[in-house]
N, CA, C and O atoms as a Tinker XYZ file with bonds, in Angstrom:
   360  protein
     1  N      7.405000   10.849000    1.974000    73     2
     2  CA     8.344000    9.802000    2.319000    64     1     3
     3  C      8.527000    8.891000    1.108000    63     2     4     5
     4  O      7.601000    8.685000    0.324000    81     3
     5  N      9.713000    8.362000    0.972000    73     3     6
     6  CA     9.991000    7.424000   -0.114000    64     5     7
     7  C      9.272000    6.110000    0.163000    63     6     8     9
     8  O      9.197000    5.653000    1.303000    81     7
     9  N      8.764000    5.535000   -0.866000    73     7    10
    10  CA     8.048000    4.269000   -0.767000    64     9    11
    11  C      9.053000    3.112000   -0.844000    63    10    12    13
    12  O      9.712000    2.931000   -1.868000    81    11
    13  N      9.168000    2.343000    0.218000    73    11    14
    14  CA    10.004000    1.148000    0.232000    64    13    15
    15  C      9.107000   -0.011000   -0.186000    63    14    16    17
    16  O      8.359000   -0.545000    0.633000    81    15
    17  N      9.178000   -0.401000   -1.459000    73    15    18
    18  CA     8.217000   -1.382000   -1.958000    64    17    19
    19  C      8.874000   -2.426000   -2.850000    63    18    20    21
    20  O      9.881000   -2.172000   -3.511000    81    19
    21  N      8.268000   -3.605000   -2.843000    73    19    22
    22  CA     8.659000   -4.680000   -3.758000    64    21    23
    23  C      7.400000   -5.330000   -4.311000    63    22    24    25
    24  O      6.361000   -5.370000   -3.652000    81    23
    25  N      7.509000   -5.831000   -5.516000    73    23    26
    26  CA     6.394000   -6.553000   -6.138000    64    25    27
    27  C      6.454000   -7.997000   -5.677000    63    26    28    29
    28  O      7.516000   -8.619000   -5.704000    81    27
    29  N      5.322000   -8.529000   -5.255000    73    27    30
    30  CA     5.220000   -9.930000   -4.828000    64    29    31
    31  C      4.351000  -10.664000   -5.849000    63    30    32    33
    32  O      3.128000  -10.710000   -5.723000    81    31
    33  N      5.002000  -11.234000   -6.856000    73    31    34
    34  CA     4.306000  -11.886000   -7.960000    64    33    35
    35  C      3.350000  -12.972000   -7.461000    63    34    36    37
    36  O      2.203000  -13.040000   -7.902000    81    35
    37  N      3.818000  -13.815000   -6.550000    73    35    38
    38  CA     3.018000  -14.947000   -6.081000    64    37    39
    39  C      1.779000  -14.523000   -5.301000    63    38    40    41
    40  O      0.818000  -15.287000   -5.208000    81    39
    41  N      1.788000  -13.320000   -4.742000    73    39    42
    42  CA     0.642000  -12.830000   -3.970000    64    41    43
    43  C     -0.180000  -11.791000   -4.742000    63    42    44    45
    44  O     -1.236000  -11.364000   -4.274000    81    43
    45  N      0.299000  -11.385000   -5.921000    73    43    46
    46  CA    -0.346000  -10.359000   -6.741000    64    45    47
    47  C     -0.542000   -9.069000   -5.948000    63    46    48    49
    48  O     -1.608000   -8.453000   -5.963000    81    47
    49  N      0.539000   -8.685000   -5.249000    73    47    50
    50  CA     0.516000   -7.473000   -4.439000    64    49    51
    51  C      1.831000   -6.724000   -4.584000    63    50    52    53
    52  O      2.804000   -7.225000   -5.147000    81    51
    53  N      1.826000   -5.515000   -4.060000    73    51    54
    54  CA     3.052000   -4.780000   -3.813000    64    53    55
    55  C      3.143000   -4.640000   -2.296000    63    54    56    57
    56  O      2.228000   -4.127000   -1.652000    81    55
    57  N      4.254000   -5.101000   -1.739000    73    55    58
    58  CA     4.487000   -5.013000   -0.293000    64    57    59
    59  C      5.314000   -3.762000   -0.027000    63    58    60    61
    60  O      6.291000   -3.492000   -0.726000    81    59
    61  N      4.915000   -3.003000    0.988000    73    59    62
    62  CA     5.604000   -1.757000    1.303000    64    61    63
    63  C      5.688000   -1.571000    2.808000    63    62    64    65
    64  O      4.960000   -2.202000    3.574000    81    63
    65  N      6.591000   -0.692000    3.213000    73    63    66
    66  CA     6.797000   -0.421000    4.636000    64    65    67
    67  C      6.141000    0.892000    5.025000    63    66    68    69
    68  O      6.131000    1.855000    4.258000    81    67
    69  N      5.594000    0.909000    6.235000    73    67    70
    70  CA     5.097000    2.137000    6.840000    64    69    71
    71  C      5.729000    2.271000    8.223000    63    70    72    73
    72  O      6.189000    1.291000    8.809000    81    71
    73  N      5.744000    3.477000    8.721000    73    71    74
    74  CA     6.304000    3.777000   10.041000    64    73    75
    75  C      5.263000    4.572000   10.830000    63    74    76    77
    76  O      5.345000    5.799000   10.889000    81    75
    77  N      4.280000    3.890000   11.440000    73    75    78
    78  CA     3.181000    4.589000   12.116000    64    77    79
    79  C      3.614000    5.525000   13.240000    63    78    80    81
    80  O      2.928000    6.507000   13.524000    81    79
    81  N      4.751000    5.229000   13.886000    73    79    82
    82  CA     5.229000    6.070000   14.981000    64    81    83
    83  C      6.373000    6.978000   14.537000    63    82    84    85
    84  O      7.088000    7.526000   15.376000    81    83
    85  N      6.551000    7.141000   13.239000    73    83    86
    86  CA     7.652000    7.934000   12.714000    64    85    87
    87  C      8.861000    7.059000   12.408000    63    86    88    89
    88  O      8.881000    5.875000   12.746000    81    87
    89  N      9.855000    7.641000   11.774000    73    87    90
    90  CA    11.016000    6.864000   11.333000    64    89    91
    91  C     11.812000    6.259000   12.475000    63    90    92    93
    92  O     12.553000    5.300000   12.261000    81    91
    93  N     11.680000    6.793000   13.681000    73    91    94
    94  CA    12.373000    6.215000   14.826000    64    93    95
    95  C     11.612000    5.040000   15.430000    63    94    96    97
    96  O     12.144000    4.329000   16.283000    81    95
    97  N     10.385000    4.835000   14.997000    73    95    98
    98  CA     9.565000    3.742000   15.521000    64    97    99
    99  C      9.700000    2.491000   14.673000    63    98   100   101
   100  O     10.483000    2.452000   13.724000    81    99
   101  N      8.933000    1.473000   15.020000    73    99   102
   102  CA     9.010000    0.206000   14.283000    64   101   103
   103  C      8.458000    0.313000   12.859000    63   102   104   105
   104  O      7.558000    1.101000   12.570000    81   103
   105  N      9.029000   -0.500000   12.001000    73   103   106
   106  CA     8.556000   -0.602000   10.618000    64   105   107
   107  C      7.468000   -1.663000   10.581000    63   106   108   109
   108  O      7.600000   -2.724000   11.191000    81   107
   109  N      6.393000   -1.369000    9.862000    73   107   110
   110  CA     5.274000   -2.293000    9.695000    64   109   111
   111  C      5.132000   -2.562000    8.201000    63   110   112   113
   112  O      5.157000   -1.632000    7.394000    81   111
   113  N      4.984000   -3.827000    7.835000    73   111   114
   114  CA     4.801000   -4.169000    6.429000    64   113   115
   115  C      3.319000   -4.224000    6.090000    63   114   116   117
   116  O      2.497000   -4.684000    6.883000    81   115
   117  N      3.000000   -3.748000    4.908000    73   115   118
   118  CA     1.623000   -3.739000    4.414000    64   117   119
   119  C      1.653000   -4.143000    2.943000    63   118   120   121
   120  O      2.710000   -4.156000    2.313000    81   119
   121  N      0.489000   -4.470000    2.409000    73   119   122
   122  CA     0.385000   -4.838000    0.997000    64   121   123
   123  C     -0.798000   -4.142000    0.360000    63   122   124   125
   124  O     -1.808000   -3.861000    1.006000    81   123
   125  N     -0.645000   -3.873000   -0.921000    73   123   126
   126  CA    -1.744000   -3.348000   -1.736000    64   125   127
   127  C     -1.868000   -4.261000   -2.948000    63   126   128   129
   128  O     -0.865000   -4.664000   -3.537000    81   127
   129  N     -3.088000   -4.579000   -3.312000    73   127   130
   130  CA    -3.312000   -5.510000   -4.418000    64   129   131
   131  C     -2.950000   -4.890000   -5.762000    63   130   132   133
   132  O     -3.039000   -3.677000   -5.952000    81   131
   133  N     -2.543000   -5.744000   -6.680000    73   131   134
   134  CA    -2.299000   -5.291000   -8.056000    64   133   135
   135  C     -3.560000   -4.659000   -8.624000    63   134   136   137
   136  O     -3.492000   -3.649000   -9.325000    81   135
   137  N     -4.714000   -5.253000   -8.323000    73   135   138
   138  CA    -5.979000   -4.722000   -8.844000    64   137   139
   139  C     -6.211000   -3.284000   -8.383000    63   138   140   141
   140  O     -6.650000   -2.444000   -9.168000    81   139
   141  N     -5.920000   -3.001000   -7.117000    73   139   142
   142  CA    -6.099000   -1.626000   -6.621000    64   141   143
   143  C     -5.146000   -0.671000   -7.330000    63   142   144   145
   144  O     -5.532000    0.440000   -7.693000    81   143
   145  N     -3.905000   -1.101000   -7.527000    73   143   146
   146  CA    -2.945000   -0.237000   -8.213000    64   145   147
   147  C     -3.336000    0.001000   -9.666000    63   146   148   149
   148  O     -3.083000    1.077000  -10.208000    81   147
   149  N     -3.944000   -0.985000  -10.293000    73   147   150
   150  CA    -4.384000   -0.817000  -11.687000    64   149   151
   151  C     -5.685000   -0.014000  -11.767000    63   150   152   153
   152  O     -5.767000    0.967000  -12.506000    81   151
   153  N     -6.687000   -0.428000  -11.016000    73   151   154
   154  CA    -8.014000    0.186000  -11.120000    64   153   155
   155  C     -8.093000    1.573000  -10.489000    63   154   156   157
   156  O     -8.780000    2.448000  -11.017000    81   155
   157  N     -7.415000    1.787000   -9.389000    73   155   158
   158  CA    -7.517000    3.055000   -8.671000    64   157   159
   159  C     -6.387000    4.026000   -8.978000    63   158   160   161
   160  O     -6.566000    5.241000   -8.886000    81   159
   161  N     -5.205000    3.486000   -9.349000    73   159   162
   162  CA    -4.036000    4.352000   -9.495000    64   161   163
   163  C     -3.388000    4.300000  -10.866000    63   162   164   165
   164  O     -2.319000    4.880000  -11.057000    81   163
   165  N     -4.002000    3.622000  -11.822000    73   163   166
   166  CA    -3.584000    3.718000  -13.206000    64   165   167
   167  C     -2.398000    2.903000  -13.670000    63   166   168   169
   168  O     -1.902000    3.141000  -14.771000    81   167
   169  N     -1.914000    1.946000  -12.880000    73   167   170
   170  CA    -0.829000    1.081000  -13.358000    64   169   171
   171  C     -1.337000    0.306000  -14.567000    63   170   172   173
   172  O     -2.465000   -0.189000  -14.561000    81   171
   173  N     -0.512000    0.198000  -15.599000    73   171   174
   174  CA    -0.993000   -0.419000  -16.838000    64   173   175
   175  C     -0.159000   -1.596000  -17.317000    63   174   176   177
   176  O     -0.560000   -2.286000  -18.254000    81   175
   177  N      0.963000   -1.838000  -16.712000    73   175   178
   178  CA     1.841000   -2.893000  -17.201000    64   177   179
   179  C      2.264000   -3.843000  -16.103000    63   178   180   181
   180  O      1.486000   -4.204000  -15.220000    81   179
   181  N      3.525000   -4.235000  -16.189000    73   179   182
   182  CA     4.082000   -5.207000  -15.276000    64   181   183
   183  C      4.540000   -4.611000  -13.957000    63   182   184   185
   184  O      4.080000   -3.545000  -13.549000    81   183
   185  N      5.450000   -5.310000  -13.298000    73   183   186
   186  CA     5.887000   -4.926000  -11.959000    64   185   187
   187  C      6.386000   -3.486000  -11.839000    63   186   188   189
   188  O      6.111000   -2.823000  -10.839000    81   187
   189  N      7.106000   -2.999000  -12.829000    73   187   190
   190  CA     7.632000   -1.635000  -12.731000    64   189   191
   191  C      6.519000   -0.602000  -12.659000    63   190   192   193
   192  O      6.620000    0.360000  -11.897000    81   191
   193  N      5.449000   -0.785000  -13.446000    73   191   194
   194  CA     4.349000    0.186000  -13.399000    64   193   195
   195  C      3.586000    0.091000  -12.080000    63   194   196   197
   196  O      3.064000    1.092000  -11.590000    81   195
   197  N      3.521000   -1.104000  -11.509000    73   195   198
   198  CA     2.873000   -1.257000  -10.211000    64   197   199
   199  C      3.659000   -0.507000   -9.135000    63   198   200   201
   200  O      3.076000    0.191000   -8.305000    81   199
   201  N      4.973000   -0.654000   -9.154000    73   199   202
   202  CA     5.823000    0.051000   -8.192000    64   201   203
   203  C      5.763000    1.561000   -8.406000    63   202   204   205
   204  O      5.745000    2.326000   -7.442000    81   203
   205  N      5.733000    1.991000   -9.667000    73   203   206
   206  CA     5.625000    3.424000   -9.970000    64   205   207
   207  C      4.304000    3.999000   -9.463000    63   206   208   209
   208  O      4.275000    5.099000   -8.911000    81   207
   209  N      3.208000    3.254000   -9.650000    73   207   210
   210  CA     1.903000    3.722000   -9.168000    64   209   211
   211  C      1.883000    3.804000   -7.645000    63   210   212   213
   212  O      1.301000    4.726000   -7.074000    81   211
   213  N      2.515000    2.844000   -6.996000    73   211   214
   214  CA     2.595000    2.866000   -5.536000    64   213   215
   215  C      3.385000    4.091000   -5.079000    63   214   216   217
   216  O      2.959000    4.801000   -4.168000    81   215
   217  N      4.522000    4.336000   -5.702000    73   215   218
   218  CA     5.354000    5.485000   -5.328000    64   217   219
   219  C      4.621000    6.804000   -5.587000    63   218   220   221
   220  O      4.624000    7.692000   -4.735000    81   219
   221  N      4.002000    6.932000   -6.744000    73   219   222
   222  CA     3.340000    8.186000   -7.119000    64   221   223
   223  C      2.157000    8.515000   -6.212000    63   222   224   225
   224  O      1.805000    9.682000   -6.041000    81   223
   225  N      1.551000    7.492000   -5.636000    73   223   226
   226  CA     0.362000    7.693000   -4.809000    64   225   227
   227  C      0.601000    7.301000   -3.359000    63   226   228   229
   228  O     -0.339000    7.039000   -2.608000    81   227
   229  N      1.871000    7.264000   -2.978000    73   227   230
   230  CA     2.213000    6.709000   -1.673000    64   229   231
   231  C      1.642000    7.508000   -0.510000    63   230   232   233
   232  O      1.307000    6.926000    0.523000    81   231
   233  N      1.525000    8.794000   -0.646000    73   231   234
   234  CA     0.983000    9.594000    0.460000    64   233   235
   235  C     -0.407000    9.087000    0.867000    63   234   236   237
   236  O     -0.670000    8.890000    2.053000    81   235
   237  N     -1.282000    8.878000   -0.095000    73   235   238
   238  CA    -2.620000    8.381000    0.201000    64   237   239
   239  C     -2.586000    6.913000    0.638000    63   238   240   241
   240  O     -3.257000    6.539000    1.600000    81   239
   241  N     -1.813000    6.084000   -0.061000    73   239   242
   242  CA    -1.724000    4.661000    0.291000    64   241   243
   243  C     -1.210000    4.507000    1.719000    63   242   244   245
   244  O     -1.749000    3.723000    2.500000    81   243
   245  N     -0.176000    5.251000    2.048000    73   243   246
   246  CA     0.395000    5.201000    3.397000    64   245   247
   247  C     -0.626000    5.668000    4.433000    63   246   248   249
   248  O     -0.751000    5.060000    5.496000    81   247
   249  N     -1.346000    6.730000    4.135000    73   247   250
   250  CA    -2.354000    7.244000    5.066000    64   249   251
   251  C     -3.397000    6.178000    5.401000    63   250   252   253
   252  O     -3.742000    5.983000    6.566000    81   251
   253  N     -3.894000    5.493000    4.373000    73   251   254
   254  CA    -4.901000    4.450000    4.585000    64   253   255
   255  C     -4.302000    3.283000    5.372000    63   254   256   257
   256  O     -4.951000    2.740000    6.266000    81   255
   257  N     -3.069000    2.896000    5.043000    73   255   258
   258  CA    -2.414000    1.784000    5.733000    64   257   259
   259  C     -2.164000    2.098000    7.207000    63   258   260   261
   260  O     -2.383000    1.249000    8.071000    81   259
   261  N     -1.706000    3.312000    7.492000    73   259   262
   262  CA    -1.451000    3.698000    8.882000    64   261   263
   263  C     -2.760000    3.722000    9.664000    63   262   264   265
   264  O     -2.819000    3.257000   10.802000    81   263
   265  N     -3.799000    4.262000    9.056000    73   263   266
   266  CA    -5.112000    4.287000    9.710000    64   265   267
   267  C     -5.574000    2.865000   10.032000    63   266   268   269
   268  O     -6.050000    2.599000   11.136000    81   267
   269  N     -5.435000    1.962000    9.078000    73   267   270
   270  CA    -5.819000    0.557000    9.287000    64   269   271
   271  C     -4.993000   -0.051000   10.427000    63   270   272   273
   272  O     -5.535000   -0.743000   11.288000    81   271
   273  N     -3.695000    0.208000   10.429000    73   271   274
   274  CA    -2.828000   -0.337000   11.480000    64   273   275
   275  C     -3.233000    0.190000   12.858000    63   274   276   277
   276  O     -3.235000   -0.565000   13.830000    81   275
   277  N     -3.565000    1.442000   12.948000    73   275   278
   278  CA    -3.954000    2.020000   14.244000    64   277   279
   279  C     -5.272000    1.441000   14.750000    63   278   280   281
   280  O     -5.452000    1.273000   15.956000    81   279
   281  N     -6.190000    1.136000   13.840000    73   279   282
   282  CA    -7.474000    0.534000   14.239000    64   281   283
   283  C     -7.319000   -0.914000   14.647000    63   282   284   285
   284  O     -7.976000   -1.368000   15.583000    81   283
   285  N     -6.440000   -1.662000   13.943000    73   283   286
   286  CA    -6.274000   -3.100000   14.171000    64   285   287
   287  C     -4.784000   -3.458000   14.149000    63   286   288   289
   288  O     -4.315000   -4.070000   13.190000    81   287
   289  N     -4.044000   -3.088000   15.183000    73   287   290
   290  CA    -2.587000   -3.239000   15.147000    64   289   291
   291  C     -2.091000   -4.679000   15.035000    63   290   292   293
   292  O     -0.961000   -4.894000   14.596000    81   291
   293  N     -2.878000   -5.649000   15.408000    73   291   294
   294  CA    -2.425000   -7.042000   15.354000    64   293   295
   295  C     -2.761000   -7.730000   14.027000    63   294   296   297
   296  O     -2.344000   -8.864000   13.795000    81   295
   297  N     -3.502000   -7.058000   13.168000    73   295   298
   298  CA    -3.946000   -7.671000   11.912000    64   297   299
   299  C     -3.035000   -7.278000   10.751000    63   298   300   301
   300  O     -2.494000   -6.172000   10.727000    81   299
   301  N     -2.867000   -8.186000    9.790000    73   299   302
   302  CA    -2.107000   -7.820000    8.587000    64   301   303
   303  C     -2.817000   -6.702000    7.828000    63   302   304   305
   304  O     -4.043000   -6.598000    7.864000    81   303
   305  N     -2.047000   -5.880000    7.149000    73   303   306
   306  CA    -2.609000   -4.775000    6.372000    64   305   307
   307  C     -2.574000   -5.180000    4.911000    63   306   308   309
   308  O     -1.505000   -5.284000    4.309000    81   307
   309  N     -3.758000   -5.409000    4.341000    73   307   310
   310  CA    -3.887000   -5.805000    2.943000    64   309   311
   311  C     -4.924000   -4.894000    2.300000    63   310   312   313
   312  O     -6.128000   -5.087000    2.471000    81   311
   313  N     -4.446000   -3.905000    1.561000    73   311   314
   314  CA    -5.336000   -2.926000    0.954000    64   313   315
   315  C     -5.868000   -3.426000   -0.382000    63   314   316   317
   316  O     -5.136000   -4.008000   -1.182000    81   315
   317  N     -7.145000   -3.189000   -0.604000    73   315   318
   318  CA    -7.845000   -3.613000   -1.819000    64   317   319
   319  C     -8.529000   -2.404000   -2.457000    63   318   320   321
   320  O     -8.473000   -1.297000   -1.923000    81   319
   321  N     -9.160000   -2.622000   -3.577000    73   319   322
   322  CA    -9.873000   -1.553000   -4.291000    64   321   323
   323  C    -10.844000   -0.819000   -3.361000    63   322   324   325
   324  O    -10.881000    0.412000   -3.352000    81   323
   325  N    -11.615000   -1.554000   -2.596000    73   323   326
   326  CA   -12.645000   -0.956000   -1.746000    64   325   327
   327  C    -12.077000    0.019000   -0.716000    63   326   328   329
   328  O    -12.791000    0.913000   -0.260000    81   327
   329  N    -10.822000   -0.134000   -0.345000    73   327   330
   330  CA   -10.218000    0.765000    0.637000    64   329   331
   331  C    -10.056000    2.183000    0.108000    63   330   332   333
   332  O     -9.837000    3.112000    0.885000    81   331
   333  N    -10.161000    2.360000   -1.203000    73   331   334
   334  CA    -9.933000    3.666000   -1.817000    64   333   335
   335  C    -11.183000    4.251000   -2.458000    63   334   336   337
   336  O    -11.137000    5.368000   -2.975000    81   335
   337  N    -12.287000    3.533000   -2.438000    73   335   338
   338  CA   -13.504000    3.983000   -3.122000    64   337   339
   339  C    -14.069000    5.285000   -2.544000    63   338   340   341
   340  O    -14.634000    6.093000   -3.281000    81   339
   341  N    -13.925000    5.488000   -1.264000    73   339   342
   342  CA   -14.485000    6.694000   -0.640000    64   341   343
   343  C    -13.521000    7.862000   -0.608000    63   342   344   345
   344  O    -13.910000    8.965000   -0.221000    81   343
   345  N    -12.264000    7.651000   -1.007000    73   343   346
   346  CA   -11.275000    8.723000   -0.926000    64   345   347
   347  C    -10.792000    9.191000   -2.295000    63   346   348   349
   348  O    -10.081000   10.191000   -2.388000    81   347
   349  N    -11.161000    8.491000   -3.342000    73   347   350
   350  CA   -10.760000    8.877000   -4.702000    64   349   351
   351  C    -11.988000    9.252000   -5.506000    63   350   352   353
   352  O    -13.037000    8.628000   -5.350000    81   351
   353  N    -11.883000   10.250000   -6.357000    73   351   354
   354  CA   -13.027000   10.611000   -7.198000    64   353   355
   355  C    -13.324000    9.509000   -8.200000    63   354   356   357
   356  O    -12.427000    8.799000   -8.654000    81   355
   357  N    -14.609000    9.380000   -8.535000    73   355   358
   358  CA   -15.003000    8.417000   -9.562000    64   357   359
   359  C    -15.350000    7.164000   -8.978000    63   358   360
   360  O    -15.708000    6.228000   -9.692000    81   359
């Protein structure tokens, strides 16, 4: 799926949409920290590289976000470095 994402400078995150019930279901907004995109997914520069890293790794990022939403549907989804430590090598 295409990553619908924007860089949020003031929050130091990339905000993206997920569709836990499929494209016909509701859209849920989630965020991933700049630190996670840099440390776990190799972003090296400004906003464009953060968005590129999110897009390139969206399958895994989306999977973790959907899982989090299903466990805690009323809570905001804010992914950090620790959310990927057990699923990425190294």
